[in-house]
XYZ file of C-alpha atoms in Angstrom:
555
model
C -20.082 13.982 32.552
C -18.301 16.296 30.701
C -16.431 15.047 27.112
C -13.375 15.183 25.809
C -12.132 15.899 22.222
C -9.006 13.788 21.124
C -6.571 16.460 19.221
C -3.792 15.600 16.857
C -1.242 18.021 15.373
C -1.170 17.130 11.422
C 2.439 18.539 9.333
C 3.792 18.761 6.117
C 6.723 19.775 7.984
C 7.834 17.269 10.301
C 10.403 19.092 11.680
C 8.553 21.453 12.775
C 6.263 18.850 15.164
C 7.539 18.781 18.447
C 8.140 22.605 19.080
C 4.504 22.990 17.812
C 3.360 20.015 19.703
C 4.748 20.776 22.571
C 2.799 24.342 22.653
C -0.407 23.490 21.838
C -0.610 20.304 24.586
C -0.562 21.319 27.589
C 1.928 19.588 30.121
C -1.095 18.675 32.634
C -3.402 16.797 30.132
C -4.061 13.494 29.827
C -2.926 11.466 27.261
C -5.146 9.204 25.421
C -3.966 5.113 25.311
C -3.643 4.298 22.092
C -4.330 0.747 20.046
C -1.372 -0.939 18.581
C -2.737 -0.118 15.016
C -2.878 3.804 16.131
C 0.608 3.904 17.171
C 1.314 2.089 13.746
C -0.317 5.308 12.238
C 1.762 7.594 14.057
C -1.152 8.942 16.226
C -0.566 9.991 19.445
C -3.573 11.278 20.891
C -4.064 13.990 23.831
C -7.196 15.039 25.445
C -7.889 18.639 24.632
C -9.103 21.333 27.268
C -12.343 21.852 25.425
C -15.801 21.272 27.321
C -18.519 20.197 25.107
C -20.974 18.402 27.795
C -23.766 17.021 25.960
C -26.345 19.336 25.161
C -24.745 22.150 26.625
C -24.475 25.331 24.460
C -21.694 27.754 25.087
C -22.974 30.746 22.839
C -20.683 33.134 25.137
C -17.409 32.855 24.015
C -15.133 30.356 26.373
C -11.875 30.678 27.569
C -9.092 27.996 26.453
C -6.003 29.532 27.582
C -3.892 32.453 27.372
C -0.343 32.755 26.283
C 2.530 35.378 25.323
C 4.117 33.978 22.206
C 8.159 34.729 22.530
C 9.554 35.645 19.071
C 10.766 31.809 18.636
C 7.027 31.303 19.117
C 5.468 33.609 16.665
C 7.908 32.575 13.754
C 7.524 28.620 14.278
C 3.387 30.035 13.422
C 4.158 31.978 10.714
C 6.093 28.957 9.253
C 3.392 26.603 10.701
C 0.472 29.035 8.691
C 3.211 29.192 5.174
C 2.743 25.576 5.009
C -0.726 24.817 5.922
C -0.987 22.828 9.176
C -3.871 22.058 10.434
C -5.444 20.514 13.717
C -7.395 17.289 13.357
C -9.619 16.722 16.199
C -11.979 13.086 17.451
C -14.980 13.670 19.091
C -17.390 10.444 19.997
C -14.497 8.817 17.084
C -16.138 11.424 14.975
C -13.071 13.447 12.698
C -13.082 17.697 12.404
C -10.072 19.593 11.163
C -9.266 23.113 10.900
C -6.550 25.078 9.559
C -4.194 27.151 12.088
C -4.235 30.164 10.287
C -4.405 32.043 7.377
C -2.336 34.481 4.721
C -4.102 37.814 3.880
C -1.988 39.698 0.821
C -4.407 42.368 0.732
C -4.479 42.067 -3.377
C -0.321 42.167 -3.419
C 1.864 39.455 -4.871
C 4.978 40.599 -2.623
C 5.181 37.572 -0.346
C 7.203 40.654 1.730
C 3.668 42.637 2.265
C 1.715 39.378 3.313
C 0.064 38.826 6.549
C 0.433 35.621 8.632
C -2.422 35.213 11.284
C -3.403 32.461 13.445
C -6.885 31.630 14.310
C -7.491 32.469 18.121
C -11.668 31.572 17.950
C -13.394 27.668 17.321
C -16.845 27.957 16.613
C -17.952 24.110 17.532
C -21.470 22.732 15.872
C -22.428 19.647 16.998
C -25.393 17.622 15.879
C -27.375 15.135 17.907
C -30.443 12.797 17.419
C -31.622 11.468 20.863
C -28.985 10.231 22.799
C -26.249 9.969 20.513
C -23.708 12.770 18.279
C -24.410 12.181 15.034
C -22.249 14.914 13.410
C -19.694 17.885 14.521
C -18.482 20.517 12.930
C -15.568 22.714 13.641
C -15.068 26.464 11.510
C -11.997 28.994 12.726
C -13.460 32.823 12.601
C -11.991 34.494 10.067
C -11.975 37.871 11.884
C -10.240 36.729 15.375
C -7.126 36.376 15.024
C -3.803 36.890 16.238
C -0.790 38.418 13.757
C 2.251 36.607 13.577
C 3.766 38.504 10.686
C 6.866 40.425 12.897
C 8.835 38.799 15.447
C 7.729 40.038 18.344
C 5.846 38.643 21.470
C 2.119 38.788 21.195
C -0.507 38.229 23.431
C -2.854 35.273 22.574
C -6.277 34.099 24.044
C -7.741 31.407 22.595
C -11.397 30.845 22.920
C -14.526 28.678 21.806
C -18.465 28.170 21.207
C -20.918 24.892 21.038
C -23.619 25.013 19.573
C -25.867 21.620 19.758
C -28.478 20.987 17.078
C -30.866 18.300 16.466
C -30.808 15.775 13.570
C -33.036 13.198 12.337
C -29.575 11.296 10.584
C -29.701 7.511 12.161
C -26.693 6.650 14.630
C -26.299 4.045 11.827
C -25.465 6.448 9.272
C -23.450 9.176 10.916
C -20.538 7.693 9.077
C -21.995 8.246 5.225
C -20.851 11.695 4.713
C -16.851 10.448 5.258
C -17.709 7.134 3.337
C -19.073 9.417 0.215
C -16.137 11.175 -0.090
C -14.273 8.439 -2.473
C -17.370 7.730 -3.412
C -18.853 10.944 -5.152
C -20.057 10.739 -8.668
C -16.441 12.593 -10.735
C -14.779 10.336 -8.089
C -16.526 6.858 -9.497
C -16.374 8.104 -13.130
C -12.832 7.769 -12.445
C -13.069 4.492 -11.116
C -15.408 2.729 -13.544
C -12.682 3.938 -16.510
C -9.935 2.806 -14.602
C -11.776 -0.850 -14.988
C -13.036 -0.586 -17.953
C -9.415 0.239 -19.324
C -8.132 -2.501 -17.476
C -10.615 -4.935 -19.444
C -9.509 -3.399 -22.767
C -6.297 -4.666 -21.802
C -6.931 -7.774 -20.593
C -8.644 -7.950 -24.121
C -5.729 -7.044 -25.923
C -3.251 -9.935 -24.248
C -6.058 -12.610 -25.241
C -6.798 -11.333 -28.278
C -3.096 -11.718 -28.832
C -2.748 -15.300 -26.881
C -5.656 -16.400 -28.740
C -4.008 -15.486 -31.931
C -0.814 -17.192 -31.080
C -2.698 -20.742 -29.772
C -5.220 -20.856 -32.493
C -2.386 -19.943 -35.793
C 0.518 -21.442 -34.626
C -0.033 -23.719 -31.438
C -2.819 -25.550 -32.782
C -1.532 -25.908 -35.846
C 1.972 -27.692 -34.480
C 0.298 -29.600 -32.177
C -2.246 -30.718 -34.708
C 0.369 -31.797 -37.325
C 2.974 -33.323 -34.216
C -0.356 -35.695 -33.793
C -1.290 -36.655 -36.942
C 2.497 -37.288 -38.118
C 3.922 -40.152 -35.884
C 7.314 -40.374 -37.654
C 7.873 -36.109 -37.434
C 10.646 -36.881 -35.295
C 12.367 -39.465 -37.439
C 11.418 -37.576 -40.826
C 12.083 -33.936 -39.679
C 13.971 -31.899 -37.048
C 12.252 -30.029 -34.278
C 12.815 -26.356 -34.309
C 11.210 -24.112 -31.861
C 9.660 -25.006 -28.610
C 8.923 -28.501 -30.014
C 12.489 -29.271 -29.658
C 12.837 -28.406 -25.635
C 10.896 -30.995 -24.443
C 14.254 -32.973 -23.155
C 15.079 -29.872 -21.401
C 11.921 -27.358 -20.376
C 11.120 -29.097 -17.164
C 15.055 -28.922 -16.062
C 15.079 -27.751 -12.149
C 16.600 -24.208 -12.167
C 19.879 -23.280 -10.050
C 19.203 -21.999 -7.208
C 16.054 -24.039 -6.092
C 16.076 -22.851 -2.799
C 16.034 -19.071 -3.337
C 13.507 -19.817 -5.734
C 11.233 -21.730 -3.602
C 11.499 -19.545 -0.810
C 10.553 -16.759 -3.184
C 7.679 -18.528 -3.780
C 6.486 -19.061 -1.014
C 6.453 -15.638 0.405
C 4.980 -14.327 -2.631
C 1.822 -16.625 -1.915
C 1.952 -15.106 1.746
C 1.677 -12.118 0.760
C -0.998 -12.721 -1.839
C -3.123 -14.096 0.715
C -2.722 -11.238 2.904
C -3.919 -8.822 -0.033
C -7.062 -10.928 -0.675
C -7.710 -11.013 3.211
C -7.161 -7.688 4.041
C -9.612 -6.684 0.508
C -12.260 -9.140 1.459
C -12.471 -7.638 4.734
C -12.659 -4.187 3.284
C -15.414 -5.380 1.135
C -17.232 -6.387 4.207
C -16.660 -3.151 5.893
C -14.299 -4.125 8.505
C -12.654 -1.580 7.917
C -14.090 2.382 8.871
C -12.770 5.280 8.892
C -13.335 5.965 12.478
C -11.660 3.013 13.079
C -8.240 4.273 13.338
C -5.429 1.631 13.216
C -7.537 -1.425 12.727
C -5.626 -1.988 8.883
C -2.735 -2.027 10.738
C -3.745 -4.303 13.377
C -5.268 -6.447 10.895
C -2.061 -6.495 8.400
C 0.448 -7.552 11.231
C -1.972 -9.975 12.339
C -3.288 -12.012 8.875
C 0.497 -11.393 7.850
C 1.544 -13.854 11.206
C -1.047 -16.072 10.849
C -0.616 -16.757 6.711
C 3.185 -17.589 7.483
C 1.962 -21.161 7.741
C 1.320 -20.730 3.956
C 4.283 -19.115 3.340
C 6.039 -22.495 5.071
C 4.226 -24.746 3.415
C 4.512 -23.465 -0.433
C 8.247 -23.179 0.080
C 9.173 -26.467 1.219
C 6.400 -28.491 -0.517
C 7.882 -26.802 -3.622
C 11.312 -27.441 -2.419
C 10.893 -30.669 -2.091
C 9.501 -31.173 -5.276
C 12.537 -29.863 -6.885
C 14.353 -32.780 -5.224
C 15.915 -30.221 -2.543
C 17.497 -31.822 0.359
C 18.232 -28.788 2.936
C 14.317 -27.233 3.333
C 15.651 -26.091 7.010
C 17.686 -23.328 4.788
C 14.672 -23.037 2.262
C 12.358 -22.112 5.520
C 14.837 -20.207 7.100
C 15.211 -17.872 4.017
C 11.606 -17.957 3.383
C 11.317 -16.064 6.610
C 13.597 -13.757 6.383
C 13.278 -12.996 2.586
C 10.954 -10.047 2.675
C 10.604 -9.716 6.773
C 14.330 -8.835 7.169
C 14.679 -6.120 4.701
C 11.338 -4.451 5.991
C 12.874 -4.497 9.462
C 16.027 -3.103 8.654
C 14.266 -0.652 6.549
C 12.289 0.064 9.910
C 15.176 0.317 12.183
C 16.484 2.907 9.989
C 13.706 4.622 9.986
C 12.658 5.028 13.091
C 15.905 6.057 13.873
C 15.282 9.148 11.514
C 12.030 9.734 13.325
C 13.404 9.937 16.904
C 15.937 12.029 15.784
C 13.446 14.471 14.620
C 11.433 13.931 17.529
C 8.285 12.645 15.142
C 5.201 10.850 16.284
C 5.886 8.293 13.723
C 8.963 7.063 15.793
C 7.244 3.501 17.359
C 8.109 3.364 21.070
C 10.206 0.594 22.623
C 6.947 -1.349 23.978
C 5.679 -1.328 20.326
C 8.420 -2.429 19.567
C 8.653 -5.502 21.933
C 4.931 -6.341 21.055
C 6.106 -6.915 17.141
C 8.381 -8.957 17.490
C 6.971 -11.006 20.264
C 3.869 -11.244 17.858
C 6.440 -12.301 15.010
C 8.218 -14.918 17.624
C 5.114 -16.353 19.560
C 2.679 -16.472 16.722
C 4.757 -15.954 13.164
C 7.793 -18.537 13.305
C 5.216 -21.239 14.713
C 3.372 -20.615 12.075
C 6.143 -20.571 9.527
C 7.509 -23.896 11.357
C 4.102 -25.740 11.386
C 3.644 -24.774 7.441
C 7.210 -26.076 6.646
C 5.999 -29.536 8.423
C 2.903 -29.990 6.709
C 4.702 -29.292 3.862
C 7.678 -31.470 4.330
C 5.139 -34.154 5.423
C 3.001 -33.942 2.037
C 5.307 -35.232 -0.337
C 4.823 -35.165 -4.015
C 6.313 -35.326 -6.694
C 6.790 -32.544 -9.519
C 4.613 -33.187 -12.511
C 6.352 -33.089 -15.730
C 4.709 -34.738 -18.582
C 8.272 -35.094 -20.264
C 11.322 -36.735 -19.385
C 14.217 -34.744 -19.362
C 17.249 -35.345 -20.860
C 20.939 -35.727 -18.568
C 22.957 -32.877 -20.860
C 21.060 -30.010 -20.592
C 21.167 -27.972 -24.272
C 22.444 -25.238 -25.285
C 20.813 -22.005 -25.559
C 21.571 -20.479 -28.624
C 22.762 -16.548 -28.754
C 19.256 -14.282 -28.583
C 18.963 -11.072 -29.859
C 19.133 -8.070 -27.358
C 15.282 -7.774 -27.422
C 15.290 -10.970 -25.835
C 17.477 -10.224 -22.821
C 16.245 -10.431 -19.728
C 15.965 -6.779 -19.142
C 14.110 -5.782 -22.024
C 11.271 -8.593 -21.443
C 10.788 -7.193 -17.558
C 10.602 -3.913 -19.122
C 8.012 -5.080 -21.943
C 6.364 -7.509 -18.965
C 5.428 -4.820 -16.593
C 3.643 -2.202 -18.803
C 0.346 -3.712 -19.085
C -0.116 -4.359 -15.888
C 1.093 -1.607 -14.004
C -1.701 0.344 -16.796
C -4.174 -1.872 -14.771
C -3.756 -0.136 -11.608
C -2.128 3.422 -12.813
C -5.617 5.562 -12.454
C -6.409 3.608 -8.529
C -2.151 3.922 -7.613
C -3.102 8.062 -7.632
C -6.055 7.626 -4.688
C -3.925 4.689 -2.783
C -1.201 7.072 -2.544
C -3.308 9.836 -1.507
C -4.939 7.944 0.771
C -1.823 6.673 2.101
C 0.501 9.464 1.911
C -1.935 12.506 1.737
C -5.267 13.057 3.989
C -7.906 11.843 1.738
C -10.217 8.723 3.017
C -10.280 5.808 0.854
C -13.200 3.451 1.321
C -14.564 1.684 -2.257
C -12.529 -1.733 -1.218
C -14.868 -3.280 -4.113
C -13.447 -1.001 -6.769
C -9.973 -1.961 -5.443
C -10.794 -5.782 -5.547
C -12.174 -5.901 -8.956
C -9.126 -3.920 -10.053
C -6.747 -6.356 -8.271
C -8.017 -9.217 -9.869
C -7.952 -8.081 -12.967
C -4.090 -6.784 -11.962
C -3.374 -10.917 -11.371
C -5.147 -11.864 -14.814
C -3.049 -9.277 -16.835
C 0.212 -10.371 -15.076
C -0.873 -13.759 -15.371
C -1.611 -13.750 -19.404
C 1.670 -11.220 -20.056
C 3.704 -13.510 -18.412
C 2.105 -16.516 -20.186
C 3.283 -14.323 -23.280
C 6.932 -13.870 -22.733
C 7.538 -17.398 -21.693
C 5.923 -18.191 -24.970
C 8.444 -16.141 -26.616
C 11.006 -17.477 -24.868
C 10.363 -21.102 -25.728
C 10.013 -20.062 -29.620
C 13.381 -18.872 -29.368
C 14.550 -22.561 -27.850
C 15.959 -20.720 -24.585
C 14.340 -23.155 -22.265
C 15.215 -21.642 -18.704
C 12.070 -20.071 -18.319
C 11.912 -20.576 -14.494
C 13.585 -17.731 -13.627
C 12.218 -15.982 -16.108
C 8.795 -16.025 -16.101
C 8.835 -14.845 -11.846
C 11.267 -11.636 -12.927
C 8.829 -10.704 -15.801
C 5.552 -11.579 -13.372
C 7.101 -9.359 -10.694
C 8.429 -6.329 -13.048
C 5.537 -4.604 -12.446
C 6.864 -3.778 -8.789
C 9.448 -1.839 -10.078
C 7.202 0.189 -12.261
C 5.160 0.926 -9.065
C 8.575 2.463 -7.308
C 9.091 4.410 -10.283
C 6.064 5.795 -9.668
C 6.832 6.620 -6.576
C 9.169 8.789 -7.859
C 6.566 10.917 -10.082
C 4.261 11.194 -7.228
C 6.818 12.297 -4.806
C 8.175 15.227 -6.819
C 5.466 16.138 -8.858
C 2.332 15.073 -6.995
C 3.192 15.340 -3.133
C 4.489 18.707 -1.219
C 7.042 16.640 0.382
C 10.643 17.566 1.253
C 13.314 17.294 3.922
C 15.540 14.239 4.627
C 12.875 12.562 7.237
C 9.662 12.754 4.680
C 12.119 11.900 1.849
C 13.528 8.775 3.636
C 10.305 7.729 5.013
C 8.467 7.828 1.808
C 10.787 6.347 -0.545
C 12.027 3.887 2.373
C 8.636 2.540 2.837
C 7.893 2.370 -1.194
C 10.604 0.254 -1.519
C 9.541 -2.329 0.819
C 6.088 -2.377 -0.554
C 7.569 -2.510 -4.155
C 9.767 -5.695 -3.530
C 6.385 -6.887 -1.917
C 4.148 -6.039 -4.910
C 7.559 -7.687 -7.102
C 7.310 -11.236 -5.041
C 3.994 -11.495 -5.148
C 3.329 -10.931 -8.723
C 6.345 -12.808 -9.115
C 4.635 -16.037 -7.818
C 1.514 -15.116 -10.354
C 3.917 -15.264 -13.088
C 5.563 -17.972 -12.657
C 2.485 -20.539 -11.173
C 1.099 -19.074 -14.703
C 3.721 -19.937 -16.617
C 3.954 -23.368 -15.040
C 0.672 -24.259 -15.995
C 0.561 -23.059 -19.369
C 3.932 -25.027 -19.746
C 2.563 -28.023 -18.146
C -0.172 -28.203 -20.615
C 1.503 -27.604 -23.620
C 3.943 -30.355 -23.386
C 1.623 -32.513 -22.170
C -0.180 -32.262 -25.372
C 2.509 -33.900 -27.780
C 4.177 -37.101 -27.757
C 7.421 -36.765 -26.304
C 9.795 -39.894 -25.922
């Protein structure tokens, strides 16, 4: 039976998509059914008219079709060629791409005397070993063409070769050549100093912790042990003298709680969706399976989402967890669905493949409605269910004190700005091939290198925010709460910023729809990225808080 070759139209121009789409598909071909993690992607798949039975070589040129361009035609290709589309093609799941056209200037740098043509001949290479493709290649001739530099109608016939070689590549391994590609020896130089400069700066926040506990924690704790009467015989300055107020609940439990508890969500959904990467669920020719995966671990983890808000809640002596669960669900779900609405509002509009269709649409949310909220709701019991109480190792006092005036260094502002550059220098050198591999074309498969660097992306927040809280109790401000999960999460806004200096120096982006979808999207994973290393902050903070006052005598 004969085979079929999936074909995709790829754009920097989105505008552009359906007029080209629409000529290179054929009305009378079948369209491919695509997974729910494909239409995620924005692929929308259509069986081409090339024949490549197996083992048959077509050495004599083929036929595709043949077609007068109209002027419209001719300049949507010249515009098509300016901006380098290209066709990417499946075969047996196997990926091929190849450019439209090309740009002869004929040794001029008039862009008025340059040549726009549009490749008219495929040569297709295929290679085999037994009864299985192992490999294909796909190279436009240079020297068929058709010119689309005037507007005027031209007569086009497209044609095509196979050529079928044997291999002796495993079926196993047919996939290595894509895998190498983030995995090529400049590529993991990169990598290994990316970690490595991530360990110099975990270094330099212990080095400095370590400083701090062995000079000047040990030291009062040491001397509040040995001296029995300090309270009587000398007045507590510092953090030694919040220990009637340092455990105070913060205003605004619930908000807090809920924040919490989606920021654990969506930590376990980055460790789930890494380990699996580690394992190799993830392939390249596996297109849409992230996607599937991330809307499915995302339902299924709302039970933990549930259950850290409302056990928390509770032990903040909250009374109304319904409204703690209810805005735990909604907290970072609502704005990335009104951020999608919006969006694929733009994208129908402009008639993109990215626009989800209604039936997508109705699949989401029964997935969020039929597996999600019970999730959420069974979470929320179990935590409701498990009470316990909040572990303070010092009473605290009914008149909360007063925090004294702090210098503007100390603002709140200036420690998220201060909290945020370490970490975000953790993952600067990997953000470049995450957005590349997100935004651009390029593969992405060293999920170790990406684990190790996450980890060490939860230590550095983790010990930074340690830091500032440290600070903050030195300075006898004792409403750290708050505090410690804006300064843990800062580093979320440092990763939108950077969204910024990829977009317009990095990316060859423009027009309202890429615009909009890029920096719509960035947002949402930003304020992700800010709860969840919000969480890491604080839980950090708590601890280290925990265990310093539970060190002294307190009465």
């Amino acid at each position: 039976m004969p085979l079929h070759i999936s074909i995709k139209v790829e754009k920097k121009c989105l505008s552009m998509q359906t007029r080209l789409a629409h000529f290179l598909i054929p009305d009378n071909l079948e369209k491919k059914k695509e997974s729910l993690g494909e239409v995620l992607n924005g692929d929308r798949l259509t069986f081409a008219p090339y024949k490549l039975e197996f083992l048959a070589d077509k050495k004599d040129a083929k036929v595709v079709c043949k077609k007068r361009l109209t002027k419209e035609e001719v300049a949507q290709f010249r515009t098509a060629v300016t901006l380098d589309y290209y066709i990417q093609m499946y075969y047996d799941d196997l990926p091929i791409w190849a450019f439209i056209g090309k740009i002869d200037k004929e040794g001029s740098y008039d862009p008025n005397e340059f040549k726009y043509h549009i490749y008219t001949m495929f040569h297709f290479e295929i290679f085999y070993h037994k009864d299985r493709v192992i490999e294909i290649n796909l190279r436009a001739d240079p020297y068929v063409t058709a010119n689309v530099t005037i507007d005027e109608e031209v007569d086009v016939e497209f044609l095509y070769t196979v050529v079928w070689k044997a291999t002796n590549t495993p079926f196993e391994k047919r996939m290595d050549k894509y895998m190498m590609s983030s995995s090529l020896p400049h590529h993991l130089e990169i990598h290994w100093f990316s970690i490595m400069n991530s360990c110099v700066t975990i270094f330099i926040v212990m080095s400095c912790l370590g400083t701090i506990y062995m000079r000047v924690l040990r030291r009062d704790i040491y001397k509040l042990a040995q001296d029995e009467e300090f309270s009587d015989n000398q007045e507590e300055t510092g953090w030694k003298s919040l220990h009637g107020d340092v455990f105070r609940y913060p205003k605004c439990n619930y908000l807090l709680s809920s924040a919490l508890g989606c920021g654990t969500q969506l930590l376990a959904v980055v460790v789930a969706i890494l380990s699996l990467g580690v394992l190799g669920v993830f392939q390249p020719y596996d297109r849409g399976v992230l996607h599937t995966g991330l809307i499915i671990i995302y339902a299924i983890t709302s039970a933990i989402a549930g259950f850290s808000a409302v056990s928390f809640y509770h032990q903040l002596e909250g009374s109304n967890w319904l409204r703690t669960l209810l805005l735990t669900g909604g907290i970072f779900s609502c704005p990335l669905f009104l951020t999608f609405l919006f969006l694929n509002t733009v994208a129908i509009k402009y008639g993109s493949t990215a626009a989800l269709p209604l039936g997508t649409i109705v699949v989401i949310l029964l997935l969020w409605v039929l597996l999600a909220l019970p999730s959420l709701l069974l979470g929320a019991l179990s935590g409701k269910r498990i009470r316990s109480e909040f572990q303070a190792p010092c009473h605290t006092t009914k008149c909360p004190r007063e925090v004294p005036p702090q210098r503007w260094y100390r603002s709140i502002i200036m420690q998220m700005a201060l909290a945020g550059i370490l970490p975000f220098a953790v993952i600067y050198i990997e953000l470049y091939y995450i957005f590349a591999s997100v935004w651009g074309h390029r593969i992405y498969t060293i999920y170790g290198i990406l684990f190790v660097v996450f980890i060490l992306l939860l230590i550095t927040t983790a010990l930074v925010s340690v830091a500032m809280t440290y600070f903050q109790l030195a300075a006898e401000d004792h409403e750290w709460w708050w505090r410690s999960f804006l300064c843990g999460g800062s580093t979320g806004l440092y990763l939108f910023g950077y969204s910024f200096y990829y977009y317009f120096l990095r990316s060859d982006m423009s027009g309202f729809m890429q615009t909009s979808f890029f920096f719509g999207y960035m947002a949402c994973v930003s304020y992700g990225v800010f709860l969840m290393l919000g969480t890491v902050g604080f839980r950090s903070c708590l601890l280290f808080v925990r265990l310093l006052y539970g060190s002294i005598k307190c009465e």
